[in-house]
Coordinates of C-alpha atoms in Angstrom, one line a residue:
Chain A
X1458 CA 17.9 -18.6 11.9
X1459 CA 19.3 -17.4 8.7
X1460 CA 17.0 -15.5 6.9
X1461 CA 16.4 -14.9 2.8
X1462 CA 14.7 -12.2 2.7
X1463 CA 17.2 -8.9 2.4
X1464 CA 17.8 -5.5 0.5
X1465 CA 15.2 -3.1 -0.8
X1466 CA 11.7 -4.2 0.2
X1467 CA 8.7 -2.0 -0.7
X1468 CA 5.5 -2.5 1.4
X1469 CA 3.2 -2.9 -1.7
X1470 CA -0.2 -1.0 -1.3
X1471 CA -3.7 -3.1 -1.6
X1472 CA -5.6 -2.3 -4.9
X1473 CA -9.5 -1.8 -3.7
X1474 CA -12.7 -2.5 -6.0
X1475 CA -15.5 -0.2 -5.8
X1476 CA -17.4 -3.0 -3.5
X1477 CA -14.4 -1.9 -1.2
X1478 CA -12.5 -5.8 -0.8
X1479 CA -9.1 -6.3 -2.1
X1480 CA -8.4 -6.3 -5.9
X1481 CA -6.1 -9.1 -6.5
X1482 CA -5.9 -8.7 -10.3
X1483 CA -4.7 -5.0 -10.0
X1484 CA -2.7 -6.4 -7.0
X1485 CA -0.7 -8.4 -9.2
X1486 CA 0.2 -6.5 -12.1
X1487 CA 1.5 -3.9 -9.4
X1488 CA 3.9 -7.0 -7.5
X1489 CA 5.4 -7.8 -11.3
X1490 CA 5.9 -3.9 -11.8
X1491 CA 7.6 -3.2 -8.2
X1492 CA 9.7 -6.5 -8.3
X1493 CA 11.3 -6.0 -11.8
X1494 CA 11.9 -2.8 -11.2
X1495 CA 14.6 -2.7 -7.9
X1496 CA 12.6 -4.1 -5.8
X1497 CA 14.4 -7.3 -3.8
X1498 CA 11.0 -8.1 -2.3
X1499 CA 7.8 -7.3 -1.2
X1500 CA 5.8 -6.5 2.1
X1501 CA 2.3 -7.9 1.1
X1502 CA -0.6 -6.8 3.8
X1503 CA 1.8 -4.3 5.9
X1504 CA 0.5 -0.6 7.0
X1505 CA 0.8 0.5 3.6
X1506 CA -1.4 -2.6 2.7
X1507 CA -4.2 -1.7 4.6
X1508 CA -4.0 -5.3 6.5
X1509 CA -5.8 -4.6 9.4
X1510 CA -8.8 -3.0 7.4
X1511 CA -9.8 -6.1 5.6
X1512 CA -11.1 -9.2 7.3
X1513 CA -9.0 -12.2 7.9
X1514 CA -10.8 -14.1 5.1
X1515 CA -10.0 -10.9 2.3
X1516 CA -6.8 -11.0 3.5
X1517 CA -6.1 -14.8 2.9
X1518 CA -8.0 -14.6 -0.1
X1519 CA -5.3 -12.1 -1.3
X1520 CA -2.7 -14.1 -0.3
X1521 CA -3.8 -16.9 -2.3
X1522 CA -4.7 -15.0 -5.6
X1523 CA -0.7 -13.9 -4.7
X1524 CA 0.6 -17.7 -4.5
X1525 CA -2.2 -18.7 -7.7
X1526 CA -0.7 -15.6 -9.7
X1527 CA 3.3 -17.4 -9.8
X1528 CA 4.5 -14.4 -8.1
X1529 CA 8.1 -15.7 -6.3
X1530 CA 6.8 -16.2 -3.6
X1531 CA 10.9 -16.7 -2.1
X1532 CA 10.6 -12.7 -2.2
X1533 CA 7.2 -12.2 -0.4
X1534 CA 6.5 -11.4 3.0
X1535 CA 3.3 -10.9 4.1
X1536 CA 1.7 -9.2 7.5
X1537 CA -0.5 -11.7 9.5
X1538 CA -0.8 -9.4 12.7
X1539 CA -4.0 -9.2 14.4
X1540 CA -6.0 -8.2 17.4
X1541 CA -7.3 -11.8 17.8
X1542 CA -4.5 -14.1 18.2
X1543 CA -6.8 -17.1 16.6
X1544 CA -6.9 -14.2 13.6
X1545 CA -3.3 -14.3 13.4
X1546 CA -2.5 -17.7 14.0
X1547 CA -5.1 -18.7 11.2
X1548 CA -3.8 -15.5 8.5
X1549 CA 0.5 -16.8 9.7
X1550 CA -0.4 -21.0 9.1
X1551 CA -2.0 -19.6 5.5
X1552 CA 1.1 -18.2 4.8
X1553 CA 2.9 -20.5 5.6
X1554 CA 1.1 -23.2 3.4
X1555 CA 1.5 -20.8 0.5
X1556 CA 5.1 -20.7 1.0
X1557 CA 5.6 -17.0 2.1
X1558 CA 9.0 -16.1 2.6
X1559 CA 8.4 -14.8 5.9
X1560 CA 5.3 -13.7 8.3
X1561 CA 5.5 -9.8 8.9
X1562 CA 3.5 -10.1 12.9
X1563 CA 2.3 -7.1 14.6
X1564 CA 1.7 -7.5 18.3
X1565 CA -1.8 -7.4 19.4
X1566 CA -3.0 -3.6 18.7
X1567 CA -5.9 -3.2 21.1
X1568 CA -5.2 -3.1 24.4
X1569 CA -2.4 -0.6 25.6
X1570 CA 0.2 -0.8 28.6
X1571 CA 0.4 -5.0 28.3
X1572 CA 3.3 -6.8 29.6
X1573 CA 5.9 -8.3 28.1
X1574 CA 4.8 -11.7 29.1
X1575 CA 1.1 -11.2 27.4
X1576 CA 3.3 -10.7 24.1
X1577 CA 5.2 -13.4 24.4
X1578 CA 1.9 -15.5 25.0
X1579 CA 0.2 -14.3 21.4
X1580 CA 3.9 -14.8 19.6
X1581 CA 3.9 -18.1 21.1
X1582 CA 0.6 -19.4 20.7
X1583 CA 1.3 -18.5 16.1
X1584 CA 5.1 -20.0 16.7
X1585 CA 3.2 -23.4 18.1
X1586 CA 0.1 -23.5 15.3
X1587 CA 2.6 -23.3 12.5
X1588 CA 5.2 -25.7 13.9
X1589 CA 4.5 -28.3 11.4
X1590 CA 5.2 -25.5 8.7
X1591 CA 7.5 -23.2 10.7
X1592 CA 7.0 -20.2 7.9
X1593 CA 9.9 -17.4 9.8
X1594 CA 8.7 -14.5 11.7
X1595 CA 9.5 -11.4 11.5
X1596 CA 8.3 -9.2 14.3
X1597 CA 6.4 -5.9 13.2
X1598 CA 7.4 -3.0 15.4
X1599 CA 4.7 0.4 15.0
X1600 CA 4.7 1.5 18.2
X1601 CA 2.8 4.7 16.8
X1602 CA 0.0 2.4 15.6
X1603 CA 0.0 -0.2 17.5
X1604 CA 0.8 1.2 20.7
X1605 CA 2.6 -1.8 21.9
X1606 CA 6.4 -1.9 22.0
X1607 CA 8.7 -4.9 21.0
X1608 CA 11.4 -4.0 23.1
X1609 CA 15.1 -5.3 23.2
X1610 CA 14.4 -7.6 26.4
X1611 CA 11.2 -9.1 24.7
X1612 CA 12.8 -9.7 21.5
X1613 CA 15.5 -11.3 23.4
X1614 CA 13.2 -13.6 25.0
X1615 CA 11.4 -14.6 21.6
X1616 CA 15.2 -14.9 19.8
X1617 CA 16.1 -17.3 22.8
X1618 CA 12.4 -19.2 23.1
X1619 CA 12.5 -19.5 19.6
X1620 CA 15.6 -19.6 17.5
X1621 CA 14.6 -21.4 14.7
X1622 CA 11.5 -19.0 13.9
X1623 CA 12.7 -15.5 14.7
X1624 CA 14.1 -14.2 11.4
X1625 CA 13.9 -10.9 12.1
X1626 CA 12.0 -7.2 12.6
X1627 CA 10.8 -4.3 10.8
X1628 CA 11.4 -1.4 12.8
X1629 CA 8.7 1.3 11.9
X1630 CA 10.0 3.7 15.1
X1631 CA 12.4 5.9 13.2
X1632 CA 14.5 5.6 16.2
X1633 CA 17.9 4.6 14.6
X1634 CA 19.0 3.8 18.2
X1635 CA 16.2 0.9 19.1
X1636 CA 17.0 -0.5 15.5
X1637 CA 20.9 -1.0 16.0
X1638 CA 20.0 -1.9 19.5
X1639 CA 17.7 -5.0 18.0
X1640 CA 20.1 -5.7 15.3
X1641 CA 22.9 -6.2 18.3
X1642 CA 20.5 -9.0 19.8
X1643 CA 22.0 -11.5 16.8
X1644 CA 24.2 -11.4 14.1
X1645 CA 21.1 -13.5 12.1
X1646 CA 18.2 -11.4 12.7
X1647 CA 17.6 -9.3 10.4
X1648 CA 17.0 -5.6 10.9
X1649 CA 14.7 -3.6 8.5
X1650 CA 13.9 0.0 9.3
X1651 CA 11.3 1.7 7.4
X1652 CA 13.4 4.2 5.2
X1653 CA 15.6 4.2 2.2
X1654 CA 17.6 6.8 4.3
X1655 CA 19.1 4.0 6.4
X1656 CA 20.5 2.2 3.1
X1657 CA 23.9 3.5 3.2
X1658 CA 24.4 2.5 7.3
X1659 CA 22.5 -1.0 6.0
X1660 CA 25.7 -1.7 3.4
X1661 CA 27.5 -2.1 6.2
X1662 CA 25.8 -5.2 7.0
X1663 CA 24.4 -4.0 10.7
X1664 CA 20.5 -4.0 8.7
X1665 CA 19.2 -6.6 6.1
X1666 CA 18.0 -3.5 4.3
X1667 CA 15.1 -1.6 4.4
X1668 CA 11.1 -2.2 4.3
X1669 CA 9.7 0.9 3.1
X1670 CA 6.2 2.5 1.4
X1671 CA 7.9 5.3 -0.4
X1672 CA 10.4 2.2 -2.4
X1673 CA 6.7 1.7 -4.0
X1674 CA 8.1 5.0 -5.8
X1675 CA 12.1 5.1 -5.5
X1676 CA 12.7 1.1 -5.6
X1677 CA 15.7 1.6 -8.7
X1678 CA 17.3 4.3 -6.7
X1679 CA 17.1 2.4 -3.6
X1680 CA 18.4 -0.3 -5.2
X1681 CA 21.5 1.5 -6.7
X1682 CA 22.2 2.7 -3.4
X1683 CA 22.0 -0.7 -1.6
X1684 CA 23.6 -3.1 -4.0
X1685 CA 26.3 -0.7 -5.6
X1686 CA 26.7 2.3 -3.0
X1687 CA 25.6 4.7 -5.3
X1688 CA 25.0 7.5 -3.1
X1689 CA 23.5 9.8 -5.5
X1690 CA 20.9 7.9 -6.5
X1691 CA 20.1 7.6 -2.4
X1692 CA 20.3 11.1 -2.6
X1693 CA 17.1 10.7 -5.1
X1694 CA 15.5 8.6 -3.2
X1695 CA 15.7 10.5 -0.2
X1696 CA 13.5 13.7 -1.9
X1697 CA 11.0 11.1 -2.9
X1698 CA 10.7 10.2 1.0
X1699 CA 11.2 14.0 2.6
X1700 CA 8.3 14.8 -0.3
X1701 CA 6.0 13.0 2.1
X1702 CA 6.8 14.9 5.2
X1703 CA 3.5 15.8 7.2
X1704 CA 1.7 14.7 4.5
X1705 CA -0.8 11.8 4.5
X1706 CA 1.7 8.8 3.2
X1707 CA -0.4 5.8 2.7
X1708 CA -3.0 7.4 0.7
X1709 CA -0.2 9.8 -1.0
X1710 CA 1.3 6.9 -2.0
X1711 CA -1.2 5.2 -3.2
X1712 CA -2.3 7.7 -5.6
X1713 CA 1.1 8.3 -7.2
X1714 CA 1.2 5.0 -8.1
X1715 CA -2.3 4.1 -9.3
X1716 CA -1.3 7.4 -11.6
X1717 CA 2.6 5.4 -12.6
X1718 CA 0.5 2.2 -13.4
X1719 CA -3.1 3.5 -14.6
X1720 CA -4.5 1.0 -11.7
X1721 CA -7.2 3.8 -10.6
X1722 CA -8.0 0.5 -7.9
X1723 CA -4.6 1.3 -6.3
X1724 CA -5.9 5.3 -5.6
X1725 CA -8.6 4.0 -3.4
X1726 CA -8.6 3.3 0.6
X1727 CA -10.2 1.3 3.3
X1728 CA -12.1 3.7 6.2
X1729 CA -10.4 5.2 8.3
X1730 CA -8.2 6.5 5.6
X1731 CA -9.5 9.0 3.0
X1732 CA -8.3 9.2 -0.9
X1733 CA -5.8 11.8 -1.7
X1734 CA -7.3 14.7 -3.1
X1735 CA -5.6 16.6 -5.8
X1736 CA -4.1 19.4 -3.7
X1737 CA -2.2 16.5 -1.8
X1738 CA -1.5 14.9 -5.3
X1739 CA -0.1 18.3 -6.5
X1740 CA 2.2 19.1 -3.4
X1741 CA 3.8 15.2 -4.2
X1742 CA 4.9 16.6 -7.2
X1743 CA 8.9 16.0 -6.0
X1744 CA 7.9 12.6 -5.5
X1745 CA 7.0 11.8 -9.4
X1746 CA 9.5 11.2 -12.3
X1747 CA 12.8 10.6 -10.6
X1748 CA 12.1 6.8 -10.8
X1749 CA 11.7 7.3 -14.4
X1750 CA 14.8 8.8 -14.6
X1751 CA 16.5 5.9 -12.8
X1752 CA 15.1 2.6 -14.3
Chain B
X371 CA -34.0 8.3 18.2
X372 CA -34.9 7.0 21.9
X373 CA -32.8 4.4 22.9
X374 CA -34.0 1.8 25.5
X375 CA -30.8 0.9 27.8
X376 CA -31.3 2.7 31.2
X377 CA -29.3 2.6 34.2
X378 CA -26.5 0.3 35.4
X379 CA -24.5 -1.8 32.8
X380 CA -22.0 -4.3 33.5
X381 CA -19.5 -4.7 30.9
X382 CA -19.6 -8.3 31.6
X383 CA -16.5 -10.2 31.2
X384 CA -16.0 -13.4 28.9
X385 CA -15.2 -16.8 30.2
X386 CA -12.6 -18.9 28.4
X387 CA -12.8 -22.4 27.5
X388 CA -9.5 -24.3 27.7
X389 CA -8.9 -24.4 24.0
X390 CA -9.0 -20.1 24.4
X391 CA -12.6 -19.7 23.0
X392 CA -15.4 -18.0 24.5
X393 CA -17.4 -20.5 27.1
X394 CA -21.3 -19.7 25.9
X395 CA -22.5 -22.1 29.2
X396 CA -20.4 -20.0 32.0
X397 CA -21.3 -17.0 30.6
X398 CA -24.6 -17.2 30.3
X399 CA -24.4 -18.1 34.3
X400 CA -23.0 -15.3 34.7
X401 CA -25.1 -13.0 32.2
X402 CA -28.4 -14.1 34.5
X403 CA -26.3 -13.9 37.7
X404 CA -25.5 -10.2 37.1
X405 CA -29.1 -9.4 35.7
X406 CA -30.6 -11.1 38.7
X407 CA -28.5 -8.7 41.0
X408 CA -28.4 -5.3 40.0
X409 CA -27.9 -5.1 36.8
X410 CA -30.2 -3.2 34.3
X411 CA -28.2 -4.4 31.3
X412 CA -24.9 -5.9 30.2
X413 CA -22.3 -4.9 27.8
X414 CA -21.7 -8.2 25.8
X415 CA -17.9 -8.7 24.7
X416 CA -16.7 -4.9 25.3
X417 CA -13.4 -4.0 26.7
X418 CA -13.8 -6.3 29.4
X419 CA -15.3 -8.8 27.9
X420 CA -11.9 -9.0 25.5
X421 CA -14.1 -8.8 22.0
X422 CA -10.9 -7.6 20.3
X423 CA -9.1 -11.0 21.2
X424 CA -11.9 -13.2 19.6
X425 CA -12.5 -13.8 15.9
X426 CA -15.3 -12.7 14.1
X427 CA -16.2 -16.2 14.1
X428 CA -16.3 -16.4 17.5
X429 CA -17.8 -13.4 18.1
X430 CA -21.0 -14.5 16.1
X431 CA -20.4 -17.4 17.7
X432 CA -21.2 -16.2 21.4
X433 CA -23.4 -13.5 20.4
X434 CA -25.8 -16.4 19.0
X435 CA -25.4 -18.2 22.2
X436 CA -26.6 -15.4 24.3
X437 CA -29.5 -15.4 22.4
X438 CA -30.4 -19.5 22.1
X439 CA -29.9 -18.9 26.0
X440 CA -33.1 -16.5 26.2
X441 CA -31.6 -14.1 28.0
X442 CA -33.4 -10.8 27.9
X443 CA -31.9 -9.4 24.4
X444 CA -33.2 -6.1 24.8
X445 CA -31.1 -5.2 28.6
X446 CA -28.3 -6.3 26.2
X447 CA -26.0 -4.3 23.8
X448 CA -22.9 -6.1 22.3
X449 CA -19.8 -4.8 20.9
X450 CA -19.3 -4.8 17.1
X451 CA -16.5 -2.6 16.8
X452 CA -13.1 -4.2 14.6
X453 CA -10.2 -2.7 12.8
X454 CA -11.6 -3.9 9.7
X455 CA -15.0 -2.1 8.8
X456 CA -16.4 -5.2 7.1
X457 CA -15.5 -7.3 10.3
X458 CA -17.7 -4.2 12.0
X459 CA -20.5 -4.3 9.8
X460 CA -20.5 -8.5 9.5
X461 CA -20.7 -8.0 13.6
X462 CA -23.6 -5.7 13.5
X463 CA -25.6 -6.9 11.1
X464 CA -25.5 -10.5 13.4
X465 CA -26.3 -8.0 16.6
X466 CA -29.4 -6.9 14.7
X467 CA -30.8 -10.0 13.5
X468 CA -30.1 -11.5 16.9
X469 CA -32.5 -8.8 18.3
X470 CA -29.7 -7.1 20.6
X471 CA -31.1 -3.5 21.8
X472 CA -28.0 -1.9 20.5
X473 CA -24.4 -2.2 19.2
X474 CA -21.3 -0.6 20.4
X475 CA -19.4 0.4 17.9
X476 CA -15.5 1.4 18.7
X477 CA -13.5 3.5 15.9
X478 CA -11.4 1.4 13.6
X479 CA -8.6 1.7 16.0
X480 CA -4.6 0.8 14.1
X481 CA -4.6 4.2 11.9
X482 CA -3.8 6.8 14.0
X483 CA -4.1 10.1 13.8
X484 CA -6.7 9.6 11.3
X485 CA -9.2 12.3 9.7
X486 CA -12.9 12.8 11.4
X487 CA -14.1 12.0 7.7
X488 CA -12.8 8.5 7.6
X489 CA -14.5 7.8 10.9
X490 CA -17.8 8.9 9.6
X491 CA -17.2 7.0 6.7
X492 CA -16.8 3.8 8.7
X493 CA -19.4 4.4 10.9
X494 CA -21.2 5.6 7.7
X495 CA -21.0 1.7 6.0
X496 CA -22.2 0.1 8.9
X497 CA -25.5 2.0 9.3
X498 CA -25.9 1.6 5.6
X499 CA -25.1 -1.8 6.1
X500 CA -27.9 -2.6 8.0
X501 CA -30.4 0.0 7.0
X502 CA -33.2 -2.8 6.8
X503 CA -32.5 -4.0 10.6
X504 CA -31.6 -0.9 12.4
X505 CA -30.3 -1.8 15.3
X506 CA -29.6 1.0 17.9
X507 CA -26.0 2.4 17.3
X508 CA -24.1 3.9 20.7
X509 CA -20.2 5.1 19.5
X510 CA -17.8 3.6 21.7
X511 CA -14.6 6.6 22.9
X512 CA -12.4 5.0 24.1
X513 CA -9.0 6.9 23.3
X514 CA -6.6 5.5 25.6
X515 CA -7.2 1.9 23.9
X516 CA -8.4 3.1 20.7
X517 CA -6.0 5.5 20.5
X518 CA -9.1 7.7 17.7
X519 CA -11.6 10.1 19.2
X520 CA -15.4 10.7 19.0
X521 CA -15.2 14.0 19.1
X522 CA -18.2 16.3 19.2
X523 CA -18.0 17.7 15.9
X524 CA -17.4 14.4 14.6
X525 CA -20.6 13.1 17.4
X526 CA -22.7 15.9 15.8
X527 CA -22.6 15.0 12.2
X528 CA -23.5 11.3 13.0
X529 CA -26.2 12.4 14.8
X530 CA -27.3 14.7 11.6
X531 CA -26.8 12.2 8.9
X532 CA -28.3 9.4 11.1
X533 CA -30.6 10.6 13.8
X534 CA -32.5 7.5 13.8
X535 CA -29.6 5.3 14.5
X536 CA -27.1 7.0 17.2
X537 CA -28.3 6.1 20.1
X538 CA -25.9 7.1 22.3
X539 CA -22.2 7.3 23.4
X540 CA -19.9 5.1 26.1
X541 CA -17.1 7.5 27.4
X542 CA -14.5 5.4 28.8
X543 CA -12.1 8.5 28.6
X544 CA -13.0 9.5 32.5
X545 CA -12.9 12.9 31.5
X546 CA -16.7 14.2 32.8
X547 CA -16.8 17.4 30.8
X548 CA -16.1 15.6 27.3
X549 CA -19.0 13.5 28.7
X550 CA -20.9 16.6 29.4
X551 CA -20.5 18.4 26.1
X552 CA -21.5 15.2 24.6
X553 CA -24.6 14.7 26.4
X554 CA -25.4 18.6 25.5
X555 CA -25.4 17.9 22.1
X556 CA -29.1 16.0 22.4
X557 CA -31.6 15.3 24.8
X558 CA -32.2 11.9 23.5
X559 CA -28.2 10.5 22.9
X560 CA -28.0 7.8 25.9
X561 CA -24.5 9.0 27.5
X562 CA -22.5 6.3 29.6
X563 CA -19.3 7.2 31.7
X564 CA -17.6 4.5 32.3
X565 CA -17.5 5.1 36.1
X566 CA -20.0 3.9 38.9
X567 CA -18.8 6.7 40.4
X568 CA -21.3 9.0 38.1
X569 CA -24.2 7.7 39.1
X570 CA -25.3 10.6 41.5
X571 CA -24.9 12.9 38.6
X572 CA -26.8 10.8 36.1
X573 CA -29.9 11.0 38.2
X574 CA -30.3 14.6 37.5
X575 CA -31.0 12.9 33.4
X576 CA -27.6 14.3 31.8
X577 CA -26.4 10.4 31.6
X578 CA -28.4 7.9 30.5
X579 CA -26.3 5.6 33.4
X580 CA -22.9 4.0 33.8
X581 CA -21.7 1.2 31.6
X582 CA -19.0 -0.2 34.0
X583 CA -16.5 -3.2 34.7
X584 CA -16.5 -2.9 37.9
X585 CA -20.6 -3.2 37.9
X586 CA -19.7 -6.8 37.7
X587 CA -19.1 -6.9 41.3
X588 CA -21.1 -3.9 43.0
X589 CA -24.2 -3.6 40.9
X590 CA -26.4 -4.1 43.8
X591 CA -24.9 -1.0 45.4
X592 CA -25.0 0.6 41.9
X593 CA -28.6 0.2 41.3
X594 CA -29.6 1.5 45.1
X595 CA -27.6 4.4 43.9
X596 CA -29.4 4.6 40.6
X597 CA -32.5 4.3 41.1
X598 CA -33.0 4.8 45.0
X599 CA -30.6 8.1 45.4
X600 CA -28.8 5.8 47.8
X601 CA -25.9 7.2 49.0
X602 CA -23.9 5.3 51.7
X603 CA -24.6 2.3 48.5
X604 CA -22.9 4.8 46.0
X605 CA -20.1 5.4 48.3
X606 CA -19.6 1.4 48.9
X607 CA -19.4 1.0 45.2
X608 CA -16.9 3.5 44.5
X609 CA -14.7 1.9 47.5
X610 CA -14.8 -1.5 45.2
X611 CA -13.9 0.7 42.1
X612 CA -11.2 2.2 43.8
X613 CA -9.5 -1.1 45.0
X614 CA -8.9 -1.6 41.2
X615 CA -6.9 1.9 40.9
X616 CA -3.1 1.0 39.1
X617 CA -4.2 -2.2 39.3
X618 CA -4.8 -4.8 35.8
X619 CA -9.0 -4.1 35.9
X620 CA -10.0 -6.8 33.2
X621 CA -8.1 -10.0 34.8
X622 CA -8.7 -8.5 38.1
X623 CA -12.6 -8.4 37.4
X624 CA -12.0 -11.9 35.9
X625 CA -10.4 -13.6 39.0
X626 CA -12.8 -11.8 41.1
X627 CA -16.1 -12.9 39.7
X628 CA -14.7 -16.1 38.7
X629 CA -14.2 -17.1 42.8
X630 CA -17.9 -15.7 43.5
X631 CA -19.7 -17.5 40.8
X632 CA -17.1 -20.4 41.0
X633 CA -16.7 -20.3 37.3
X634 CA -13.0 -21.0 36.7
X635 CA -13.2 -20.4 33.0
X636 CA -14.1 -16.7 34.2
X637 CA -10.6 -16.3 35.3
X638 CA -8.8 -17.1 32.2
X639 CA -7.7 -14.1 29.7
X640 CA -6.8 -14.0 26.2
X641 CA -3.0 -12.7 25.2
X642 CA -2.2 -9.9 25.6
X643 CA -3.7 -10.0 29.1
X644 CA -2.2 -11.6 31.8
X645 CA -4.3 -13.9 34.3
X646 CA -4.2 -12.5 37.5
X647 CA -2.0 -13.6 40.2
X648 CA -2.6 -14.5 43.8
X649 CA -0.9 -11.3 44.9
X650 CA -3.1 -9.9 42.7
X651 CA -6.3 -11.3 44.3
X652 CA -5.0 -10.6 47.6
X653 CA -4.7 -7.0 46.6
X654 CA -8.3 -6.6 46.1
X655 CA -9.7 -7.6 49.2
X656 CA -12.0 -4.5 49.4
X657 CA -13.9 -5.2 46.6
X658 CA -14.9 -8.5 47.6
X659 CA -18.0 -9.1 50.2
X660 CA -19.6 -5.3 49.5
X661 CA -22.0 -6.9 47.2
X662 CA -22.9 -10.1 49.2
X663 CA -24.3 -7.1 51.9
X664 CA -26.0 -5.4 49.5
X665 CA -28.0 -8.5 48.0

C-alpha cells in the first residue's frame, strides 16, 4: 500500500497526573506545540509514550481525548502493541475507528525465542479484527525491548499475506543495514529508523523519514534537514541526539520538554522508569536552546 | 511473613476455547486432576499457563472461575504480573478478594535495562494497592523472558519496606546459587526453583519446593520425592523434565496433558506460541506413562 505518513515524526511523550494515568489535556497542548513546530507527524503511545505502562483502557482513553481534541488525526500514528493479542486487536480497531493515520504494532513482548510463524499468527489475528476498517500497519521493530525480531523473511511474509495493510516499519535497531534491508522488501513500505541522523540517507527516498524521541527537542532542525537538505541544521540536530548518549532518554526527554512547555505533567514517568533528577537535567544541557535558535 | 504454599507446584497450563479465551470448565478438570495427583498447589496463569497472552479482562475472568469452582484457593497462587503497573495492581487486588494464598508478581517486563528503584516502585504501588487485603506477594525472576532481575539487593529492600507482604521468590533463572543467595536472605521467604530436579535439596528447608511445568505431568513422582525422600521417584521425574530439553516446553506440556486428560482445548496456545506438532509429541515419548506408574 501507499502510505501517508512520511518525514520528521517525533514519538511524543505521555503527560502523567499525580494519580499516575495519562494526562490528555497536557497531552494535547504538547501534540499542537510539536506539530506546528517541524514536526510532519506524531508517534502517539510509542516507547517514548510509555504505551505498554498504561492499561489498554488508559491508552484508548488517550486516544480518544486525541481524536475529541481536533488534532489531524491524517498525521497521527499511534502504538497498539501488546502482550495479549485480544489487547492489541481491541487498542488497533480503536484506532482505527478514530481515524489514526496508521497503527505503530509491536510484536508480542513476553515470551522470547518465538517463531516466525507465532508472529505472523498475532499480526494476523489484528489484520482480520480491523478488516472492516483496515487502519495501515506499521510494524514496530525494538528488538532491545521487545526481544523479538521482525526480520526480513517475516516482513516478507506479512508484505505478501497482506498487501493492502502493511504500510510500513519503524526500525528502533540502529542497525542501518536491517533498515535498508526492510526498505528493499517494497518500494511502498515505508522505512522509519529511529534517528534524525539517518535524514540525509532518507532524502534520497530509500526511508519515509525518521520516527524519533529526541525530534520532541530538534523537530525544526530535522525538518530543515529533511525537506530542504540543510545539512547544518542536521548537524544541530545531531548534538541534541549524541547529548543523550548513555544517558537515560525517555525520562531525559521528558523533562527537557515539560521544562520548554511548563507542562511539569510531561516530567513525570510510569514504574519502571524513574524521573530525571537534576544532575541528568544538567548534563542535557547541549540538548536545550538550539530549537530555539531554529524555529 | 510465613507464607503457606509448601511443596510441589504445577504451573498449570491454560486451556483455550475456540474463540482463543481461557476455557474455565477444562481447566478446572484439570486444576482438581493435578491436585488430586500430586500436587500440593498450582500456579494459576504463570508462564505456562500464557497469562501474558490474556487480557486483564480475561484474566479476572478465569481467576473468578477458579474460585466459583471451589477449588481449594489457598494451594493456589495466581499470576498478577503485567507491563502496565495498574494492569498488576487491578490483577492483584482481584487475587486478594478472591481469597488466592498468594500472587506472583513478574517485573514490568518491555523497559529494559531499567533502574532497581523503578522496580521497587512498581512492586511498591501494588502492595499499597492492596494494603487493606494483603494477599501474600512472591516476586516472580524470570530474566530470560522478562528480560529485568530480582536481584538481591533489590529482594532485600522489599523484604525491609514490606516484610509482611514478600512472601517469597519463583527462580525460573536455573541458576541454583542465585536461588541460594536468595533463600539466605531470610528464613521465612518461600524460595521456588523452577526445577523438579531441586527437590532433594529443598528437603534439607533452603527451598520452600519447586514451582514447575513439567509437575504437570510427574507430580506423583515429585511429591514421593518431596515429601517421602524418594529417590528412584525423583530420578523418574527428572527423566520426564529432561525429555523437554531444546524442545518448545509450554505447547509441549499443552499437547501432553491435553491427550491424558482428553481435554483438547488443553492443547491449543495463544500467538506467539506455536501448537505443538505430531513430531513434536512423538518426540516426548519419555515423558508420557511415568506418572500413570506412579499413581
Amino acid at each position: 500500500m501507499k502510505p501517508k505518513l512520511k518525514g520528521v515524526i517525533a514519538a511524543i511523550p505521555t503527560p502523567i497526573t499525580v494519580a499516575g494515568a495519562p494526562d490528555a489535556a497536557a497531552f494535547v497542548k504538547a501534540a499542537q506545540y510539536l506539530l506546528a513546530n517541524g514536526c510532519d507527524g506524531l508517534n502517539v503511545l510509542g516507547t517514548t509514550g510509555e504505551a505498554t505502562s498504561f492499561s489498554t483502557a488508559q491508552r484508548m482513553a488517550l486516544m480518544s481525548a486525541v481524536k475529541a481534541a481536533g488534532l489531524p488525526m491524517d498525521r497521527l500514528m499511534v502504538g497498539t502493541g501488546a502482550a495479549a493479542v485480544g489487547d492489541a486487536t481491541t487498542l488497533t480497531r480503536h484506532a482505527a475507528e478514530l481515524g489514526f493515520a496508521g497503527a505503530l504494532v509491536l510484536p508480542p513482548f513476553y515470551y522470547k525465542g518465538v517463531s516466525d510463524a507465532g508472529v505472523f499468527a498475532y499480526i494476523e489475528r489484528i489484520v482480520q479484527a480491523t478488516e472492516q476498517m483496515p487502519v495501515p500497519i506499521y510494524l514496530y521493530h525494538f528488538p532491545a525491548l521487545s526481544g523479538v525480531r521482525y526480520d526480513a523473511p517475516l516482513v516478507a511474509s506479512l508484505l505478501k499475506a497482506f498487501p493492502d495493510r502493511m504500510a510500513g516499519l519503524k526500525d528502533s535497531s540502529g542497525d542501518m543495514d536491517y533498515a535498508r534491508g526492510i526498505a528493499a522488501l517494497s518500494s511502498t513500505f515505508a522505512v522509519f529508523p529511529s534517528t534524525e541522523a539517518c535524514l540525509a540517507e532518507a532524502r534520497s527516498g530509500i526511508f519515509a523519514g525518521c520516527i524519533s524521541a529526541t525530534a520532541n527537542l530538534d523537530a525544526a532542525d530535522c525538518a530543515k534537514a529533511f525537506h530542504h537538505a540543510d545539512d547544518v541544521a542536521l548537524a544541530r540536530a545531531v548534538v541534541v541526539r549524541k547529548a543523550f548518549d548513555g544517558k537515560p532518554l525517555i525520562p531525559g526527554i521528558k523533562a527537557m520538554l515539560a521544562e520548554r512547555l511548563n507542562l511539569p505533567a510531561l516530567a513525570r514517568v510510569m514504574p519502571p522508569l524513574v524521573e530525571a533528577t537534576s544532575e541528568l537535567i544538567d548534563s542535557l544541557a547541549p540538548a536545550r536552546g538550539t530549537q530555539a535558535a531554529a524555529e
